[in-house]
Short mmCIF file of C-alpha atoms in Angstrom, two decimals:
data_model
loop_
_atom_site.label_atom_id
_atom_site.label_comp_id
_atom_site.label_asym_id
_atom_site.label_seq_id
_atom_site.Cartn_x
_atom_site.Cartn_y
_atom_site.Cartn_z
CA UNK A 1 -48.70 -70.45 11.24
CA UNK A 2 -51.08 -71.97 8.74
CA UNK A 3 -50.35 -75.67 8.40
CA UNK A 4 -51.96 -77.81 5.62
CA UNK A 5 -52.04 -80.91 4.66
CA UNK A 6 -53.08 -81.73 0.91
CA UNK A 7 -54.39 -85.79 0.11
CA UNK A 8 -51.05 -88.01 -0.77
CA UNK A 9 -51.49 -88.33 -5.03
CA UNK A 10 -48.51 -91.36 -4.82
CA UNK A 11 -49.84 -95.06 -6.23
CA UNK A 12 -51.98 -96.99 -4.04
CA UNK A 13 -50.78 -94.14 -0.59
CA UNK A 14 -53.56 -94.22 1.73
CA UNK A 15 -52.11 -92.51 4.53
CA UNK A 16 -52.71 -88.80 5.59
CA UNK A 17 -50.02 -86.41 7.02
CA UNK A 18 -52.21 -84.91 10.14
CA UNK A 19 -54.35 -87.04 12.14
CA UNK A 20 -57.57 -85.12 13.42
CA UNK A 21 -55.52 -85.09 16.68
CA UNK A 22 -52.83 -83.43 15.24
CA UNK A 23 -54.77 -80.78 13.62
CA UNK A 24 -56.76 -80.34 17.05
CA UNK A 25 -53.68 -79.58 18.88
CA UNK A 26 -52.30 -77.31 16.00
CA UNK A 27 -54.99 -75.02 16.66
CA UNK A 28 -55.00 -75.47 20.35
CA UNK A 29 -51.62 -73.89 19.97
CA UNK A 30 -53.00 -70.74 17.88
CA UNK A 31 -52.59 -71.97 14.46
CA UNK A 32 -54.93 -72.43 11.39
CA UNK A 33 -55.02 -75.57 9.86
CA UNK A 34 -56.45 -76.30 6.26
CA UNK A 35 -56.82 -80.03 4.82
CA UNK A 36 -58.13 -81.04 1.37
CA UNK A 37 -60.96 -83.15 1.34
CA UNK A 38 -60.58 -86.22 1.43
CA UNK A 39 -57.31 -87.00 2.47
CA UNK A 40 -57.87 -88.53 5.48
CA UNK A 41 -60.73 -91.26 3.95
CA UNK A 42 -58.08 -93.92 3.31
CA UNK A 43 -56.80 -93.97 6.90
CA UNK A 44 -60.55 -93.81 7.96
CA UNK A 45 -61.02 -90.09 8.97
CA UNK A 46 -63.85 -88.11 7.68
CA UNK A 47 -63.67 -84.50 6.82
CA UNK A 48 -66.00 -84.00 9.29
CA UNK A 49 -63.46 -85.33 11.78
CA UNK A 50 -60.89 -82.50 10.63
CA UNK A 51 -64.13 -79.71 11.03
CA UNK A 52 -64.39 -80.69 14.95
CA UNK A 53 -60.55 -80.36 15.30
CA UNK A 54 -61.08 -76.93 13.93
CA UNK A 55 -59.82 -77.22 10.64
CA UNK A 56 -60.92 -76.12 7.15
CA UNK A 57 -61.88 -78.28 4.76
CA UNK A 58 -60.49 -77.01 1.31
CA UNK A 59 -61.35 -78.51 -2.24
CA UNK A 60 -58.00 -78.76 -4.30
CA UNK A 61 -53.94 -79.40 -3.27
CA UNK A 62 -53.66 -76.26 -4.94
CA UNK A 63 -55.50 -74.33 -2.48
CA UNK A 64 -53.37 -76.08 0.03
CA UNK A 65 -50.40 -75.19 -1.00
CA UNK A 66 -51.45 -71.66 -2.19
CA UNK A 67 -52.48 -70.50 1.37
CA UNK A 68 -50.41 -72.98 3.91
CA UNK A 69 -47.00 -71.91 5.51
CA UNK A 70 -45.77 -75.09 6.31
CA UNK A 71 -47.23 -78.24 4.22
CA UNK A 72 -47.52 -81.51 5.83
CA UNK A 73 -46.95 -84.83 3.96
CA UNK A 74 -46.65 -88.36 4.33
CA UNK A 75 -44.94 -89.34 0.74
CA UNK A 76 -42.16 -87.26 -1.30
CA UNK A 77 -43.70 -84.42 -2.87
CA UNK A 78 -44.90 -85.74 -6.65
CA UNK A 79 -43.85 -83.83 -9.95
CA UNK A 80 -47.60 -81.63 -9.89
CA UNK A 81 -46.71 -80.64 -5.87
CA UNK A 82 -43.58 -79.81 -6.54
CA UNK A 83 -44.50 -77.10 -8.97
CA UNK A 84 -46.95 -75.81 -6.20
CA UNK A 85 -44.02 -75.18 -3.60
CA UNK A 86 -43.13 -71.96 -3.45
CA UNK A 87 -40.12 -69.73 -1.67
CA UNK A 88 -39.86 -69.80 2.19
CA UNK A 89 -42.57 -72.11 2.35
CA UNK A 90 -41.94 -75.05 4.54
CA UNK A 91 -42.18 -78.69 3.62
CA UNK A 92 -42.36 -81.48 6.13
CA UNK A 93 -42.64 -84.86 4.37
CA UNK A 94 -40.57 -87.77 3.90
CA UNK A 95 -38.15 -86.88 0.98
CA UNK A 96 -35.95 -89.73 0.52
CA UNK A 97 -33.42 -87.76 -1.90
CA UNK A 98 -30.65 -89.79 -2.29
CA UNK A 99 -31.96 -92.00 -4.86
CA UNK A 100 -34.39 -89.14 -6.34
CA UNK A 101 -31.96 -86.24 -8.50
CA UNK A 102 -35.18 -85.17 -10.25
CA UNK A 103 -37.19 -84.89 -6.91
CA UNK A 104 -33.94 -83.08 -5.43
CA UNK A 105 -33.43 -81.10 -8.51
CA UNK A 106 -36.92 -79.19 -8.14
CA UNK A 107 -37.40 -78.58 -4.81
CA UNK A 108 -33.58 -76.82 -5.18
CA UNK A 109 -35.87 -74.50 -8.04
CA UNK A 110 -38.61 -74.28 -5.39
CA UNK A 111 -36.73 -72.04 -3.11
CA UNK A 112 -38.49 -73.88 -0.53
CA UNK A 113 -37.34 -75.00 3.24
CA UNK A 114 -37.71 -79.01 3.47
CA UNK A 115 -37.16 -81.30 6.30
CA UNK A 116 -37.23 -84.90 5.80
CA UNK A 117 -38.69 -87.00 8.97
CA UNK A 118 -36.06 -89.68 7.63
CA UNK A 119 -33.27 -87.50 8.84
CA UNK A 120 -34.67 -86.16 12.18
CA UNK A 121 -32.21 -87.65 15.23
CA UNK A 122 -32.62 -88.37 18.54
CA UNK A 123 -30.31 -88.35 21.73
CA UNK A 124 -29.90 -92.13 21.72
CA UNK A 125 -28.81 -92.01 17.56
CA UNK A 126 -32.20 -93.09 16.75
CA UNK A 127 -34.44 -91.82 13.50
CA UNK A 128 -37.55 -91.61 15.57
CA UNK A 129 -39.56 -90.16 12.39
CA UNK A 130 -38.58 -93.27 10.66
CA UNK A 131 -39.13 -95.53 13.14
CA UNK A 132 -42.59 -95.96 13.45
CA UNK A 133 -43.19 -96.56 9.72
CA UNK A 134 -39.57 -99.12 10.11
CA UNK A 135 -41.58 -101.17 12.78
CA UNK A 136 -44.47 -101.24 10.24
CA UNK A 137 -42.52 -101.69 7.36
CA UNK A 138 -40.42 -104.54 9.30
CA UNK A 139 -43.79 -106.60 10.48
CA UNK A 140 -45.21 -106.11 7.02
CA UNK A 141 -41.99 -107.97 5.58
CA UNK A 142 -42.58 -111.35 6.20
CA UNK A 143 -46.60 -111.38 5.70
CA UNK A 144 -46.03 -109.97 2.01
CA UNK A 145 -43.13 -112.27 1.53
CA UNK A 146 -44.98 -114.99 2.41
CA UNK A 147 -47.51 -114.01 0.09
CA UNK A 148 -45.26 -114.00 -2.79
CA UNK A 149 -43.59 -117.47 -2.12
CA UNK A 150 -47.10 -119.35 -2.63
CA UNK A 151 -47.22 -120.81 -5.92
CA UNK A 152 -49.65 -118.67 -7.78
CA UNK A 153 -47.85 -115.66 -7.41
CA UNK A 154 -44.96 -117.00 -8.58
CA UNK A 155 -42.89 -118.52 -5.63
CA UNK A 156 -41.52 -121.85 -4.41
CA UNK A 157 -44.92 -122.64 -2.65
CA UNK A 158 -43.19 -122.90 0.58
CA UNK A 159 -45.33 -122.51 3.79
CA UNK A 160 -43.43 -120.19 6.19
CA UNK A 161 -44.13 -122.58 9.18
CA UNK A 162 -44.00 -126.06 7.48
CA UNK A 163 -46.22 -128.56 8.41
CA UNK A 164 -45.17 -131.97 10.73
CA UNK A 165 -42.71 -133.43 8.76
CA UNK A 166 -42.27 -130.54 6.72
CA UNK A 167 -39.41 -128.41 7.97
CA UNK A 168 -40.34 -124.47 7.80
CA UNK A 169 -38.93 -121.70 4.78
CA UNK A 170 -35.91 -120.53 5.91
CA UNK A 171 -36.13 -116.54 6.36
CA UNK A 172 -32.76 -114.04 5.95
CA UNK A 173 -32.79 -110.95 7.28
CA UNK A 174 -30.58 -108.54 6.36
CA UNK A 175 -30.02 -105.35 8.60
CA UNK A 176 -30.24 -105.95 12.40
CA UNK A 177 -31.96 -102.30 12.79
CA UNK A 178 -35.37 -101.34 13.36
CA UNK A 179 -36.98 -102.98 10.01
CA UNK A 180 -34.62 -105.98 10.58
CA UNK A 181 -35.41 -106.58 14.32
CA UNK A 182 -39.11 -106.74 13.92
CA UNK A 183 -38.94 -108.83 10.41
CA UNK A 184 -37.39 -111.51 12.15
CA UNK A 185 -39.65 -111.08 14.95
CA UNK A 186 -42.60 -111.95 12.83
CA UNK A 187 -40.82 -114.51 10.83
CA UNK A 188 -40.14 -116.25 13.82
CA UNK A 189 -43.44 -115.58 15.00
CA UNK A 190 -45.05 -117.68 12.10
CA UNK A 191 -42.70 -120.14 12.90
CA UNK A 192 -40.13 -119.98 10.04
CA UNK A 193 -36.16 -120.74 10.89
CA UNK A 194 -34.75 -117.20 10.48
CA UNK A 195 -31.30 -115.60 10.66
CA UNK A 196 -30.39 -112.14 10.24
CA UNK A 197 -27.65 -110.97 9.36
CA UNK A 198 -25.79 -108.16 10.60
CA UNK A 199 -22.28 -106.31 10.81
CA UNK A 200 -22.42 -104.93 14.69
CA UNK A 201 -21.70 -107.39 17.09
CA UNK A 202 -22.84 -105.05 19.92
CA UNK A 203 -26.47 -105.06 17.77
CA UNK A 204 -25.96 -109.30 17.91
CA UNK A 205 -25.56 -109.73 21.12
CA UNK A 206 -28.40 -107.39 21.92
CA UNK A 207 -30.85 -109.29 19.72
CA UNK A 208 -29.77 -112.64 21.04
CA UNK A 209 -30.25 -111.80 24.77
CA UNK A 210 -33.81 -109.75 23.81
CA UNK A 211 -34.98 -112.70 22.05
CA UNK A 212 -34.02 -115.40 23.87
CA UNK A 213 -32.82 -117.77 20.75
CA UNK A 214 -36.01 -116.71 19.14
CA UNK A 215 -34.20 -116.34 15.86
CA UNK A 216 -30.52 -116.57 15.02
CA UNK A 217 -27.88 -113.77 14.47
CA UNK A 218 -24.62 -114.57 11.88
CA UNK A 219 -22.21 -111.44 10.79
CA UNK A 220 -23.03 -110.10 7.63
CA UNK A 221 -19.18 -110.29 5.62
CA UNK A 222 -19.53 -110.86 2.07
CA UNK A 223 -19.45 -114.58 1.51
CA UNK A 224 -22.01 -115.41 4.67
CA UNK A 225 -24.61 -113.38 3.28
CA UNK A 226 -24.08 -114.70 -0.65
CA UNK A 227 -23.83 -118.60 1.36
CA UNK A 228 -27.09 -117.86 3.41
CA UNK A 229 -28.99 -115.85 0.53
CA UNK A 230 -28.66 -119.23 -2.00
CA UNK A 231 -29.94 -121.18 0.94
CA UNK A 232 -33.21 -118.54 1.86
CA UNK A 233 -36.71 -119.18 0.63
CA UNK A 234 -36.92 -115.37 1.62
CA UNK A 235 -34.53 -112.64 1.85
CA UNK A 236 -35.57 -109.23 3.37
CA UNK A 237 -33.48 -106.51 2.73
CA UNK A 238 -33.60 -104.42 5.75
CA UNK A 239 -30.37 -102.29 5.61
CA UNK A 240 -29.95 -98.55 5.97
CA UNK A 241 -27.68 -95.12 5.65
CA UNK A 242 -29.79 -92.64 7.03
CA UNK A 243 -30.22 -90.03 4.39
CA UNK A 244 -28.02 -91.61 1.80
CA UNK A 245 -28.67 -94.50 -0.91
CA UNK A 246 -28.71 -98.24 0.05
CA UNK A 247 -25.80 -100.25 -0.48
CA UNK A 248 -26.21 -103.08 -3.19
CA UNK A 249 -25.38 -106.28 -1.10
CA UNK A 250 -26.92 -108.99 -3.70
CA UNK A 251 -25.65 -109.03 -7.05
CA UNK A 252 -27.72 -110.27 -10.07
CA UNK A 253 -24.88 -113.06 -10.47
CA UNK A 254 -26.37 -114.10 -7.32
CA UNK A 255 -29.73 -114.59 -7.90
CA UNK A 256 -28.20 -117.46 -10.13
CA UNK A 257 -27.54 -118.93 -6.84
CA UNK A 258 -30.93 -118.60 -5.39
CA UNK A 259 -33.69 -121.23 -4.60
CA UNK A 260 -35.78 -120.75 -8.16
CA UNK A 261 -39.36 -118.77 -6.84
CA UNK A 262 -37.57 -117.54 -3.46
CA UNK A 263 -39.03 -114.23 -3.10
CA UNK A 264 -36.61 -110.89 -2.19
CA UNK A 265 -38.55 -108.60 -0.43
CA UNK A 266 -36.58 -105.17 -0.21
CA UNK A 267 -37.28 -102.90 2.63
CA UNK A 268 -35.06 -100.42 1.59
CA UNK A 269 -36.18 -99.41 -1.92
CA UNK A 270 -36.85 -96.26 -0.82
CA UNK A 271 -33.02 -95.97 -0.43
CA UNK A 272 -32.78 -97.20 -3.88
CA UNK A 273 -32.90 -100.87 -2.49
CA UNK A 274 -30.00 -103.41 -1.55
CA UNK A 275 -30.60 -105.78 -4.31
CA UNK A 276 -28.70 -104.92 -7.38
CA UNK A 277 -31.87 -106.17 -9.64
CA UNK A 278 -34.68 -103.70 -7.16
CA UNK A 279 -36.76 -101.23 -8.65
CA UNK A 280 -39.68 -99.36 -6.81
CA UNK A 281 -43.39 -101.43 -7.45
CA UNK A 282 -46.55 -100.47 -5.94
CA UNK A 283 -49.39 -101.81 -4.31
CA UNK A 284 -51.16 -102.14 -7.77
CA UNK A 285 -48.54 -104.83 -9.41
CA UNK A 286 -45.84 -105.36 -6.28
CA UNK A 287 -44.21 -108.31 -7.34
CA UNK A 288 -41.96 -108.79 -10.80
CA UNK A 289 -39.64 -111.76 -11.89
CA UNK A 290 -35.81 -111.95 -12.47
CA UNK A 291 -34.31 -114.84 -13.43
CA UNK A 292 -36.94 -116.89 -11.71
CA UNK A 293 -36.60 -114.80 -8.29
CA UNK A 294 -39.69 -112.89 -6.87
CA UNK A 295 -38.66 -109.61 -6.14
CA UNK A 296 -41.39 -107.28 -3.93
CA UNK A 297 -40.06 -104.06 -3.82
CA UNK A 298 -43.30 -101.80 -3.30
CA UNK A 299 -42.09 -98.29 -2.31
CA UNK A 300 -44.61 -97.69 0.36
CA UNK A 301 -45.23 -100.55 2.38
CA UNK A 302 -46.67 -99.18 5.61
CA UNK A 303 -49.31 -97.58 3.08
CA UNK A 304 -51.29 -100.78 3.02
CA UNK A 305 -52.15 -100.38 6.67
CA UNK A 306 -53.26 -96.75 6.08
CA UNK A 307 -54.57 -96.08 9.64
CA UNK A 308 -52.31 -98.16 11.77
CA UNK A 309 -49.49 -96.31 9.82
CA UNK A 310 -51.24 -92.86 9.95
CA UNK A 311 -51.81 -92.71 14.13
CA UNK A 312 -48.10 -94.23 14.80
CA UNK A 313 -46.80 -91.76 12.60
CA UNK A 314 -48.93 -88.64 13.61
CA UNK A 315 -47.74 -89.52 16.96
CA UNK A 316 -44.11 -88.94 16.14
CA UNK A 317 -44.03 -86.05 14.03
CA UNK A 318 -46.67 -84.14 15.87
CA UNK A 319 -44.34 -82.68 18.80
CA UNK A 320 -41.50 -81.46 16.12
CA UNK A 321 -44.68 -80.21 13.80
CA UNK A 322 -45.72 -78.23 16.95
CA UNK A 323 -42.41 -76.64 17.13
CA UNK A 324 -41.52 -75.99 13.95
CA UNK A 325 -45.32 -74.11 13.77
CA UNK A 326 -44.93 -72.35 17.17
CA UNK A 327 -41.39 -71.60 16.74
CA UNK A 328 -40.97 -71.10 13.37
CA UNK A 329 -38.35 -73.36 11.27
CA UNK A 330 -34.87 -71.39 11.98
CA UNK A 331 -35.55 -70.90 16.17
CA UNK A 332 -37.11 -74.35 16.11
CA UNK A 333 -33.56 -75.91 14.41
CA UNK A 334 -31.79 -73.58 16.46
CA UNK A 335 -33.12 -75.31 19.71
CA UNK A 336 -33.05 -78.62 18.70
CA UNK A 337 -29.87 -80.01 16.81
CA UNK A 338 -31.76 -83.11 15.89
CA UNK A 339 -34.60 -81.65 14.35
CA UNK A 340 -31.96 -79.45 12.32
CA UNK A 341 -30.67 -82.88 11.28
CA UNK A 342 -33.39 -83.01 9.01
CA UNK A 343 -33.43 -80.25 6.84
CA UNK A 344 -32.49 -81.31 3.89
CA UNK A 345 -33.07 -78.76 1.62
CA UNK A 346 -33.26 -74.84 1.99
CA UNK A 347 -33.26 -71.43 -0.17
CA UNK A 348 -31.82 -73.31 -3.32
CA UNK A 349 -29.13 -75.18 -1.77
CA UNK A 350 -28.44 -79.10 -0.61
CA UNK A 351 -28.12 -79.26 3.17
CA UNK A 352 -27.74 -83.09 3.53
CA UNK A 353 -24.16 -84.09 3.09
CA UNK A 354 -25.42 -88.05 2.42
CA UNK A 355 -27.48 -86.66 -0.66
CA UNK A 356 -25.45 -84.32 -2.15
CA UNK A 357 -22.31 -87.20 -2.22
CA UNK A 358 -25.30 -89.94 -3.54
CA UNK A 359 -26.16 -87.15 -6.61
CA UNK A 360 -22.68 -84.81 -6.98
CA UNK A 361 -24.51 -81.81 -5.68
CA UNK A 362 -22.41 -78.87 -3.71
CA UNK A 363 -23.77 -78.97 0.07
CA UNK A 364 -23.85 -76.67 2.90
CA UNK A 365 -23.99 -77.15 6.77
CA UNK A 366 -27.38 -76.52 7.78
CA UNK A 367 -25.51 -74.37 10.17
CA UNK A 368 -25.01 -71.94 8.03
CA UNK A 369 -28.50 -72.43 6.14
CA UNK A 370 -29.84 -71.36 9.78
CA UNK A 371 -27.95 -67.91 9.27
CA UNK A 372 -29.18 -67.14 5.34
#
């Protein structure tokens, strides 16, 4: 198979989809493997690196796209890729659809095959494509949130840790999943008092034996979570459907009820976000105002630790890239049920039941995409 991997065009996105390693093991397995130049540079990988894995160094995404079989992505495919994908050829990206009818709209025209990594399963109910970028996204949290609460940038000026005599901001987390888990984590870690806020009491009792009182646990009905988020200096939204859009669980009316500068930061805006008043940011301008809340809602978080992001991803996908290249995409879904979790999209029709109920689009089992 010919794999390639064109350099992510989305705001301020300095990761790569194929580490050198990847591509290195791509051809150890008999394939060809063609990268654009450039794209690995923000992660810190040199075309040069790609040309001693064995790759070819190609000038344009459109030669990428033109020539590859499969194309490998970090970031949703952008309005100018999309035009490049073509029928039967295979995309392997985060997609994030749910939230995204224009996205969804023309990859249906493509007549390509897409799997999102967002959707891949494992035996345990895990995402483990999503994981790894969850864990960054989750530690990330707190340091940017703390950002946005000092006083220039428009927060309360609250130190996350307090001083001696000064008690510490006072953290929500909401979501005890991957994102939420290490959020708190960190929060803790810089010594705020943090509580997150979950609906499993299996999950709760987990994280209070794991962490050992490090941070506390409350259940996440309606009125706790509007009581704690009016008390919060922070509130990360850290909630998640796999596959389908976030569910809004803080109202506008709320922020009314909010410590004036606490700072929202939202996890899950690439879900849509679980803040009523969330829209995507970027790295560029990541932080906006309503009604005196800071809201940092940048799309791609783990994007501002390009290589960190770009090995602990690589590692992840690269076994399912292997067998979706060695394999090809049907036999490779055919062997593994969880990597046929993830196709999302294939021949002109929705295969993601989460997405087509977010956008009122007819779906099919991926079953039966398997046999068309």
């Amino acid at each position: 198979m010919h794999i390639g991997c064109p350099t992510e065009i989305k705001a301020q996105e300095y990761r790569v989809g194929l580490t050198p390693n990847a591509a290195h093991e791509a051809v150890a397995h008999g394939h060809s493997v063609s990268v654009q130049t450039g794209a690995g540079k923000g992660a810190g990988f040199e075309d040069a690196d790609y040309v001693a894995a064995g790759a070819t160094i190609l000038d344009s995404a459109e030669e990428v796209f033109a020539t590859a079989d499969m194309i490998v992505k970090v970031k949703e495919p952008q309005a100018g890729e999309r035009k490049m994908l073509r029928e039967g050829q295979l995309l392997f990206t985060y997609l994030h659809l749910a939230p995204d009818p224009e996205q969804t709209h023309d990859l249906l025209a493509s007549g390509c095959t897409a799997i999102a990594y967002e959707t891949v399963t494992d035996s345990a109910g895990g995402l483990p494509l999503l994981a790894p970028m969850s864990e960054v996204a989750g530690r990330l949290a707190p340091q940017v949130g703390a950002w946005t609460l000092q006083k220039a940038n428009g927060g309360r000026g609250v130190l996350m840790g307090g001083v001696p005599g000064v008690g510490p901001a006072r953290v929500v987390v909401i979501g005890g999943g991957v994102v939420g888990t290490h959020a708190a984590r960190v929060a803790a870690g810089m010594g705020a008092d943090v509580t997150v806020l979950d609906r499993s009491l299996p999950r709760m009792r987990y994280l209070d034996d794991a962490f050992s009182g490090l941070f506390k646990t409350s259940y996440a009905s309606a009125g706790n979570t509007a009581e704690l988020v009016t008390q919060a200096d922070m509130v990360v939204g850290a909630v998640l459907i796999p596959g389908a859009a976030a569910p809004k669980l803080v109202t506008r009316a709320q922020l009314s009820n909010m410590k004036p500068g606490a700072a929202i930061v939202d996890v899950a805006i690439d879900q849509g976000g679980c803040f009523e008043t969330s829209r995507a940011t970027t790295h560029d301008d990541p932080i906006y105002d309503v009604d005196g809340i800071m809201h940092y809602c940048v799309a791609n978080m783990p994007g501002a630790v390009a290589r960190t992001s770009t090995i602990a991803l690589g590692n992840a996908t690269m076994p399912f890239m292997l067998a979706l290249a060695d394999k090809g995409w049907r036999k490779a879904c055919e062997d593994d049920p969880h990597l046929l979790a993830g196709l999302n999209v294939h021949a002109g029709k929705l295969t993601y039941y989460a997405v087509g109920k977010a956008l009122g689009i007819d779906v099919i089992s991926p079953t039966l995409a398997l046999k068309s």
